[in-house]
Tab-separated table of C-alpha atoms and ligand atoms in Angstrom:
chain	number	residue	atom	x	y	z
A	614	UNK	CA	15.742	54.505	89.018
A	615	UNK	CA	16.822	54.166	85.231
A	616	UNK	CA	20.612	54.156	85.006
A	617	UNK	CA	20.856	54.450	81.523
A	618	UNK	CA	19.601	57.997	81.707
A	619	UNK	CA	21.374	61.057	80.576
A	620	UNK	CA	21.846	63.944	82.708
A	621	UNK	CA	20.023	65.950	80.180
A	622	UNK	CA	17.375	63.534	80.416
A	623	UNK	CA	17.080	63.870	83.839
A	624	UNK	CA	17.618	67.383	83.972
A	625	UNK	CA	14.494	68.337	81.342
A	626	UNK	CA	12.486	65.583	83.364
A	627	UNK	CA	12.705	67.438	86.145
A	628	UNK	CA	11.582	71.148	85.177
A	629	UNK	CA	8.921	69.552	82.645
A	630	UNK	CA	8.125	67.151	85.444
A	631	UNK	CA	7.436	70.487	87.801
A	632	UNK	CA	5.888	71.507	85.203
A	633	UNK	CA	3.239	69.314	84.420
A	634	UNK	CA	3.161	68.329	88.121
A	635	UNK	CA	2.129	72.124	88.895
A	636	UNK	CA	-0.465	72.129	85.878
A	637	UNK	CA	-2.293	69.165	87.121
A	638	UNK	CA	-2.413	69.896	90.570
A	639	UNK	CA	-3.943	73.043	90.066
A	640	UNK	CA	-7.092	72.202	89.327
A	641	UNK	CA	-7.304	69.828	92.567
A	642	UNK	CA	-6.019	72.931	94.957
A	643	UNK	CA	-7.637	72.983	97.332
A	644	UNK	CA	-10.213	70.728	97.230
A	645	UNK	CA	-10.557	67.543	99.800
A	646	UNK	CA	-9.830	63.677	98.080
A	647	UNK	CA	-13.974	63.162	98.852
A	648	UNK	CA	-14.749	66.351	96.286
A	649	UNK	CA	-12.029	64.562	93.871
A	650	UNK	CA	-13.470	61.806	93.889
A	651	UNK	CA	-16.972	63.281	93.467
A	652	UNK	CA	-15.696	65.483	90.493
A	653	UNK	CA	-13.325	63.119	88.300
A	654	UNK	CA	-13.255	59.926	90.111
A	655	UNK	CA	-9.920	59.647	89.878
A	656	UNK	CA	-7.849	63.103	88.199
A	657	UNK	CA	-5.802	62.412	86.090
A	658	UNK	CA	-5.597	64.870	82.844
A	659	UNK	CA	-4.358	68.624	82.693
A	660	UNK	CA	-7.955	70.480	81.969
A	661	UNK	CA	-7.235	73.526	83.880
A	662	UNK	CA	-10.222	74.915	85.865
A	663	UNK	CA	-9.680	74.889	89.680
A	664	UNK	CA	-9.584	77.907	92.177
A	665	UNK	CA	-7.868	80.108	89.987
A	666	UNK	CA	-9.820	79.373	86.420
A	667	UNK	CA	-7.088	78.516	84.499
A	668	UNK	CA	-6.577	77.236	81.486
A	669	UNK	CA	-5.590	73.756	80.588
A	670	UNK	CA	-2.109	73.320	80.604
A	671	UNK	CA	-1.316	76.700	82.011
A	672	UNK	CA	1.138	76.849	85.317
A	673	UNK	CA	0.797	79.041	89.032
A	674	UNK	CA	3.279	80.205	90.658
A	675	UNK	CA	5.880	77.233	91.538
A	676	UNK	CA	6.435	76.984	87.921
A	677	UNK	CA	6.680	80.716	87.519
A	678	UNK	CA	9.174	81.717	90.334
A	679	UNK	CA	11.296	78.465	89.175
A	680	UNK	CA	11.586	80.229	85.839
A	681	UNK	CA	12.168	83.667	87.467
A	682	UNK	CA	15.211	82.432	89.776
A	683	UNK	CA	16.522	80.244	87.257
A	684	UNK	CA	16.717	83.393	84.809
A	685	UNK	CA	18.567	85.014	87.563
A	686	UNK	CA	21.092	82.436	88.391
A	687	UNK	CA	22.030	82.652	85.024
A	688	UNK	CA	22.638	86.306	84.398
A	689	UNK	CA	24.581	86.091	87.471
A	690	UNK	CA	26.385	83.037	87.209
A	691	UNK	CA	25.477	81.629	90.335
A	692	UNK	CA	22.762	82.300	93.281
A	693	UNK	CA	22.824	86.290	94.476
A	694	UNK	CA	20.527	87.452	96.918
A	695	UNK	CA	19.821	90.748	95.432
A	696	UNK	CA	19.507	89.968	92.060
A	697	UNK	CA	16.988	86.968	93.089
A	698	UNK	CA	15.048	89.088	95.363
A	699	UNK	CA	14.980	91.827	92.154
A	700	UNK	CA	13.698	88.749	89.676
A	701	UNK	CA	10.965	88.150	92.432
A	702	UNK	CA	9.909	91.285	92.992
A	703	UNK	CA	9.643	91.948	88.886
A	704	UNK	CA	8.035	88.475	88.905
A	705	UNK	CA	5.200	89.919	91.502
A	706	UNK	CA	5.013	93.100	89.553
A	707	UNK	CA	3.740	90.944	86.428
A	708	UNK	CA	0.558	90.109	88.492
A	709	UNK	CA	1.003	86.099	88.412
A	710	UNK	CA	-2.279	83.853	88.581
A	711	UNK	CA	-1.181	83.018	91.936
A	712	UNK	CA	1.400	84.046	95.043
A	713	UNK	CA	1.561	82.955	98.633
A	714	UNK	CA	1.402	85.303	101.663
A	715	UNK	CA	4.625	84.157	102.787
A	716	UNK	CA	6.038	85.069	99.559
A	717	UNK	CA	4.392	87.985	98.977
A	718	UNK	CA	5.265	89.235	102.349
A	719	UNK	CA	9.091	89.046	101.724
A	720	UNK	CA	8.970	90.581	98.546
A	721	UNK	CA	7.504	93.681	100.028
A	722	UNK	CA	10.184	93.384	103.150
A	723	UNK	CA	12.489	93.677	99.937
A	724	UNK	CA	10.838	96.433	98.454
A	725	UNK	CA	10.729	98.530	101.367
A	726	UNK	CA	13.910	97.736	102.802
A	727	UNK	CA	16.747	96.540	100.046
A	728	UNK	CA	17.564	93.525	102.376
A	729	UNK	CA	16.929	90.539	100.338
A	730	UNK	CA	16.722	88.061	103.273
A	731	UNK	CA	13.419	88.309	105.926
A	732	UNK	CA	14.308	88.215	109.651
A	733	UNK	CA	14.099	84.518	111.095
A	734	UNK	CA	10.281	83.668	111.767
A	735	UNK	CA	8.832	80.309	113.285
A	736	UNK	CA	5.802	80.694	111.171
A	737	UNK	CA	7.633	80.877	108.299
A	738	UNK	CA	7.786	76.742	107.504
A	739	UNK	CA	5.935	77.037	104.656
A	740	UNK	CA	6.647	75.457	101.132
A	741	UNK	CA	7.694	78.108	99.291
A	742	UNK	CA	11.054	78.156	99.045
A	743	UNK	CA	11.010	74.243	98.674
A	744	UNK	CA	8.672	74.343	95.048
A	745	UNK	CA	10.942	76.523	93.356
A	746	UNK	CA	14.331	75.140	94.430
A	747	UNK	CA	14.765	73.387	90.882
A	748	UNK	CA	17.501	75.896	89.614
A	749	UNK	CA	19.617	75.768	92.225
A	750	UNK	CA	19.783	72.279	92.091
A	751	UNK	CA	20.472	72.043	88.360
A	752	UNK	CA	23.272	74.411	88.011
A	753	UNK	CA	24.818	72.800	91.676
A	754	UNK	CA	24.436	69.627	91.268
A	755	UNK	CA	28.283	69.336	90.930
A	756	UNK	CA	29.160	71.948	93.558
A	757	UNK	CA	30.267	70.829	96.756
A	758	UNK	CA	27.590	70.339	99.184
A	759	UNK	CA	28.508	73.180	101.412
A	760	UNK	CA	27.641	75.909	97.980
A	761	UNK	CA	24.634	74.141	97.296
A	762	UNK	CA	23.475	74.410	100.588
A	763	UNK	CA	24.475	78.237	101.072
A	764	UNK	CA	22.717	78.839	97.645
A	765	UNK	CA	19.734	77.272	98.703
A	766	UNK	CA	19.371	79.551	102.197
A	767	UNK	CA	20.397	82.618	99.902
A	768	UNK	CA	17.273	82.198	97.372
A	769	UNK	CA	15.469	80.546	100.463
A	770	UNK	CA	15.465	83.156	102.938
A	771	UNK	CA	14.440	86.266	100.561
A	772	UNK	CA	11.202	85.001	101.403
A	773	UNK	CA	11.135	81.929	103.755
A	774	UNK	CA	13.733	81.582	106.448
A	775	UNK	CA	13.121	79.041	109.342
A	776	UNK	CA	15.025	75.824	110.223
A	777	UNK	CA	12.518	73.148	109.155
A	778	UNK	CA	12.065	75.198	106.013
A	779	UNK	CA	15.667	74.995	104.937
A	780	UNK	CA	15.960	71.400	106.535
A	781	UNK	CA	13.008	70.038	103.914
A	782	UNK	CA	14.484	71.996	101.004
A	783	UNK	CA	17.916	71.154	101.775
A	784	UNK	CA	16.644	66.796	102.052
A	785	UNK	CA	14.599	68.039	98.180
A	786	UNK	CA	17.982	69.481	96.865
A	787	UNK	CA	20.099	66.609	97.990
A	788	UNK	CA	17.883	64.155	96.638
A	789	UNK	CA	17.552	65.829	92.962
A	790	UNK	CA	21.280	66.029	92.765
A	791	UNK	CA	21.500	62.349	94.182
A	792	UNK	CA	18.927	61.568	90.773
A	793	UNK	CA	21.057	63.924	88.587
A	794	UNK	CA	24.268	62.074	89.426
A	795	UNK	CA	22.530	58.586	88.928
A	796	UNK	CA	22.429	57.329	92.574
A	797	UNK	CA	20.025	54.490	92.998
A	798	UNK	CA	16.698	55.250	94.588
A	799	UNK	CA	18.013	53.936	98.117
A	800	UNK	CA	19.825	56.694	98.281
A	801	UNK	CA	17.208	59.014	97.913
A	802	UNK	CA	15.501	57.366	100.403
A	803	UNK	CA	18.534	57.427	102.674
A	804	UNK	CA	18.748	61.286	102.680
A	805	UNK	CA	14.534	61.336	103.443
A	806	UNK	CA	15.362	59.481	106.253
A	807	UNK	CA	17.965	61.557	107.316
A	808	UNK	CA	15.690	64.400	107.337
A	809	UNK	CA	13.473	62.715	109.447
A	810	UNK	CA	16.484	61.714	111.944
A	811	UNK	CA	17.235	65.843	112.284
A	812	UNK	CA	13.447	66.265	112.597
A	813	UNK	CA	11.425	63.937	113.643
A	814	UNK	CA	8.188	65.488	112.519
A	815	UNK	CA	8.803	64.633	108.979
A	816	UNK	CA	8.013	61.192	109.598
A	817	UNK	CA	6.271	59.481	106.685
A	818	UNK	CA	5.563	55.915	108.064
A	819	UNK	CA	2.693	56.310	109.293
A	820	UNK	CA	-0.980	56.805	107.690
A	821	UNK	CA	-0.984	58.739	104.184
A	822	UNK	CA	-1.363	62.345	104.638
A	823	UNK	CA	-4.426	63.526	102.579
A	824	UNK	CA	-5.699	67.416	102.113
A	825	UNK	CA	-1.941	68.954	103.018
A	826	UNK	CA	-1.805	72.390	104.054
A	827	UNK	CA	1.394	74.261	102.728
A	828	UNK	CA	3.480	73.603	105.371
A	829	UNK	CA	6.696	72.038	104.303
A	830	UNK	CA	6.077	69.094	106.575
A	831	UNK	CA	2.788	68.027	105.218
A	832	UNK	CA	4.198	68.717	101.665
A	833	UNK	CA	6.983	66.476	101.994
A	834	UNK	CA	5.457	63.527	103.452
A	835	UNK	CA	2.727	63.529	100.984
A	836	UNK	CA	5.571	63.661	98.211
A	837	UNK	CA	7.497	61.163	99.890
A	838	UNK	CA	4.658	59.202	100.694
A	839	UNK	CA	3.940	58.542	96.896
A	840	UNK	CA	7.450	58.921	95.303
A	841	UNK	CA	8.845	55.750	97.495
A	842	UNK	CA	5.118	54.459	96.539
A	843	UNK	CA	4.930	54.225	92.731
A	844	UNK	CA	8.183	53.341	90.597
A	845	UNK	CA	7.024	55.839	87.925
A	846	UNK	CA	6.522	59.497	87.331
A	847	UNK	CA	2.738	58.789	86.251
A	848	UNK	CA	1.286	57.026	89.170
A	849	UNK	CA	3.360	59.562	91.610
A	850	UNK	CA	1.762	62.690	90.420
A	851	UNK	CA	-1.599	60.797	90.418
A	852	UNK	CA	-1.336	59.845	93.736
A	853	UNK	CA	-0.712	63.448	94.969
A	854	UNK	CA	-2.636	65.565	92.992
A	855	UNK	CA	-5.983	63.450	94.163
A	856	UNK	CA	-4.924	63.753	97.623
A	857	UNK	CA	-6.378	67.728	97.280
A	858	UNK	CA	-5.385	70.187	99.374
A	859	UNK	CA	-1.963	72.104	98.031
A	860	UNK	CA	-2.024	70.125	95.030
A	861	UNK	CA	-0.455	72.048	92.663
A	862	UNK	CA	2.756	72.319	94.878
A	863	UNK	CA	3.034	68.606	96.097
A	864	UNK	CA	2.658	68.421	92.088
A	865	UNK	CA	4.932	70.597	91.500
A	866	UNK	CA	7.759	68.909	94.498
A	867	UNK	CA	7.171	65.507	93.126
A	868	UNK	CA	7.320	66.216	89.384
A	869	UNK	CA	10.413	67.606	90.065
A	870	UNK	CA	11.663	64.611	91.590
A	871	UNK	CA	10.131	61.803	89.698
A	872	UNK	CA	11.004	63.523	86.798
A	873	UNK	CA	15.002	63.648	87.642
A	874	UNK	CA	14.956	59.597	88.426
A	875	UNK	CA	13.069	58.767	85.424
A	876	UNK	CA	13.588	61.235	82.951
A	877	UNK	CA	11.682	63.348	80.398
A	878	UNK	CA	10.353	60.034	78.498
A	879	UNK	CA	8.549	58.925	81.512
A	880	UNK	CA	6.143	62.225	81.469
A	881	UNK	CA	3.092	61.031	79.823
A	882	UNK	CA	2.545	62.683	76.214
A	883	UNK	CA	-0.913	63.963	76.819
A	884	UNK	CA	0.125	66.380	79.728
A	885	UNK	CA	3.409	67.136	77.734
A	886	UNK	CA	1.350	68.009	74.995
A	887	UNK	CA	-1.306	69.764	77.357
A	888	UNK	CA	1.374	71.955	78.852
A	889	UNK	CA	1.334	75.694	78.016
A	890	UNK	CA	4.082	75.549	74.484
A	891	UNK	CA	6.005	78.991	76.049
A	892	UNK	CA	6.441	77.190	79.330
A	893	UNK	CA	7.303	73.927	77.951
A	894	UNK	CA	10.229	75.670	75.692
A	895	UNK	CA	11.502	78.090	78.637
A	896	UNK	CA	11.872	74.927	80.815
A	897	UNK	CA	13.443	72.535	77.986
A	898	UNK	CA	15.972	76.028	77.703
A	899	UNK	CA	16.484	76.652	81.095
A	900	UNK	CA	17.008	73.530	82.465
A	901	UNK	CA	19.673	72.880	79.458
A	902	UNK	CA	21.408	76.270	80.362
A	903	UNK	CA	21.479	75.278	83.810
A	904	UNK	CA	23.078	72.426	82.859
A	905	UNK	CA	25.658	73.998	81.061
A	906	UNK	CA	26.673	77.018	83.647
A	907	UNK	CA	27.286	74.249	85.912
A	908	UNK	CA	29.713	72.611	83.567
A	909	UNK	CA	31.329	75.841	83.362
A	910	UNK	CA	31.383	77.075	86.277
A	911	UNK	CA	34.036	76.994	89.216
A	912	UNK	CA	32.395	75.716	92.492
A	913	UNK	CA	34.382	74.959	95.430
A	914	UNK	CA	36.879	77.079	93.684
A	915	UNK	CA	36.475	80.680	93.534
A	916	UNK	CA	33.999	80.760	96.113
A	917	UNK	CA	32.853	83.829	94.278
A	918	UNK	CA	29.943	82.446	92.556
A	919	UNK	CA	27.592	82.119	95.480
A	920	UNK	CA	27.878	85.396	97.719
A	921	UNK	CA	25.039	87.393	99.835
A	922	UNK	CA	24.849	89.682	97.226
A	923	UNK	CA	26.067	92.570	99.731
A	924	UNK	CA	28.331	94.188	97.054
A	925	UNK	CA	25.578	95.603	94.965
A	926	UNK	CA	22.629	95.991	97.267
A	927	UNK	CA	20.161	98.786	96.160
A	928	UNK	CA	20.076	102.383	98.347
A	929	UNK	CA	16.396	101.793	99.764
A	930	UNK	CA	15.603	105.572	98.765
A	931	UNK	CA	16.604	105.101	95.351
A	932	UNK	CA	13.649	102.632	95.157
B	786	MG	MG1	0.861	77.429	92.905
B	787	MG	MG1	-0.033	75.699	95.889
């Protein structure tokens, strides 16, 4: 962990570090380590290409919803589950490269109903909720625990809501404020562990998970796997993006990470420079804005600032 890091730093590390992380993944989606191998030996630049075609340096959908719930958070001044369920349903109407069924299934439960929050479902563990949790964590990191965490089931559950999906975002959001507030990395690893102490099938001792699906478990150990690994945002987001499978997300989960213990200046200039320019700029902004609605705003006071959104949900027939 640098120390000497500002929280700026860290802050634009982290949604440039999703960023990138989501960029280079892509083109690996999907594909096994063996076809990897076969195709770049060893991938390691942001070409684009992949499942969806894309170009080089362009982003899918963990970078996208990010942007869309960070935009929200800040019109509202905190995490409202009507307004974020509104940002993802206008994200979904702009026909992204990408969307999971998960997601795209609570959307439409939003669209058809006005509830922004999808009934508790066991199948619902995926990894959704978890790759765009960024915001939340930026413009909480100071709140008290108990805000961050309600935030976190609010944006969460529009889409995702099952215990061992909320349990593995909850560990990711801990762990990025631990990095923004300059806690060394054993405390990181500390609140990992405590994950896997509540659930036991997050373990991440054992053999290194390769081609993970996009369940949160899988995600996380592979992120964990390589982020306690490497000591350095480069060789982390190697390691996972060449381990295939739901690359673009365990990208996306450990850029975010890496990049809040090590900073912007640790993401390689060729993938900065790779990056899509309107991306890069709406993440340097957002994060930065982030930053500065948590300065200014009241957690743990006013308890106003994180609410279910009740007090302005839409009449269904109006829709
Ligand atoms: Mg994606
Ligand atoms: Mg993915």
């Amino acid at each position: 962990m640098q120390t000497s890091l500002s929280l700026e730093q860290r802050a634009i590390g982290a949604y440039l570090g999703l960023a990138v992380g989501d960029a280079l993944g892509a083109t690996t989606e999907f594909l096994t380590p063996n076809e990897i191998r076969e195709r770049y030996d060893v991938h390691n630049r942001i070409i684009g290409g992949g499942w969806l075609h894309l170009k080089p340096g362009q982003v899918t959908d963990d970078t996208g919803m990010s942007l869309a719930l960070g935009e929200s958070i800040l019109e509202q001044g905190g995490v409202k589950a009507v307004p974020v369920a509104r940002a993802f349903s206008d994200w979904m109407r702009g026909k992204p490269v990408d969307i999971g069924h998960t997601v795209r299934r609570g959307i439409v439960h939003f669209r058809d109903s006005g509830v922004p929050c999808v009934p508790e479902n066991e199948f619902d563990a995926g990894n959704g909720a978890c790759m765009r949790c960024l915001p939340v964590a930026i413009a909480y990191w100071n709140a008290p625990s108990a805000e961050l965490v309600e935030a976190s089931r609010i944006q969460s559950h529009v889409t995702h809501n099952n215990p061992q999906a909320d349990a593995g975002t909850e560990a990711m959001l801990a762990m990025l404020v631990a990095a923004f507030r300059g806690e060394p990395l054993s405390t990181l690893h500390t609140i990992a562990l405590n994950l896997v102490e509540q659930q036991r099938i997050y373990r991440f001792d054992r053999r290194a998970v390769e081609n993970p699906s996009g369940w949160i478990v899988e995600t996380l150990q592979v992120v964990f796997q390589a982020f306690f690994a490497h000591d350095n945002l480069e060789s982390v987001l190697i390691d996972v993006v060449n381990r295939g499978g739901d690359a673009d997300t365990t990208g996306a989960i450990a850029g975010m990470l890496a990049g809040a213990c090590y900073g912007v200046e640790a993401i390689p200039r060729r993938w900065l420079k790779a990056l899509d320019r309107q991306v890069r700029l709406a993440c340097e902004q957002q994060a930065l804005a982030l930053l500065e609605l948590a300065r200014t705003a009241e957690w743990g006071r006013t308890g106003l600032a994180c609410t279910d959104g009740d007090e302005d949900m839409p009449d269904p027939s109006t829709r």
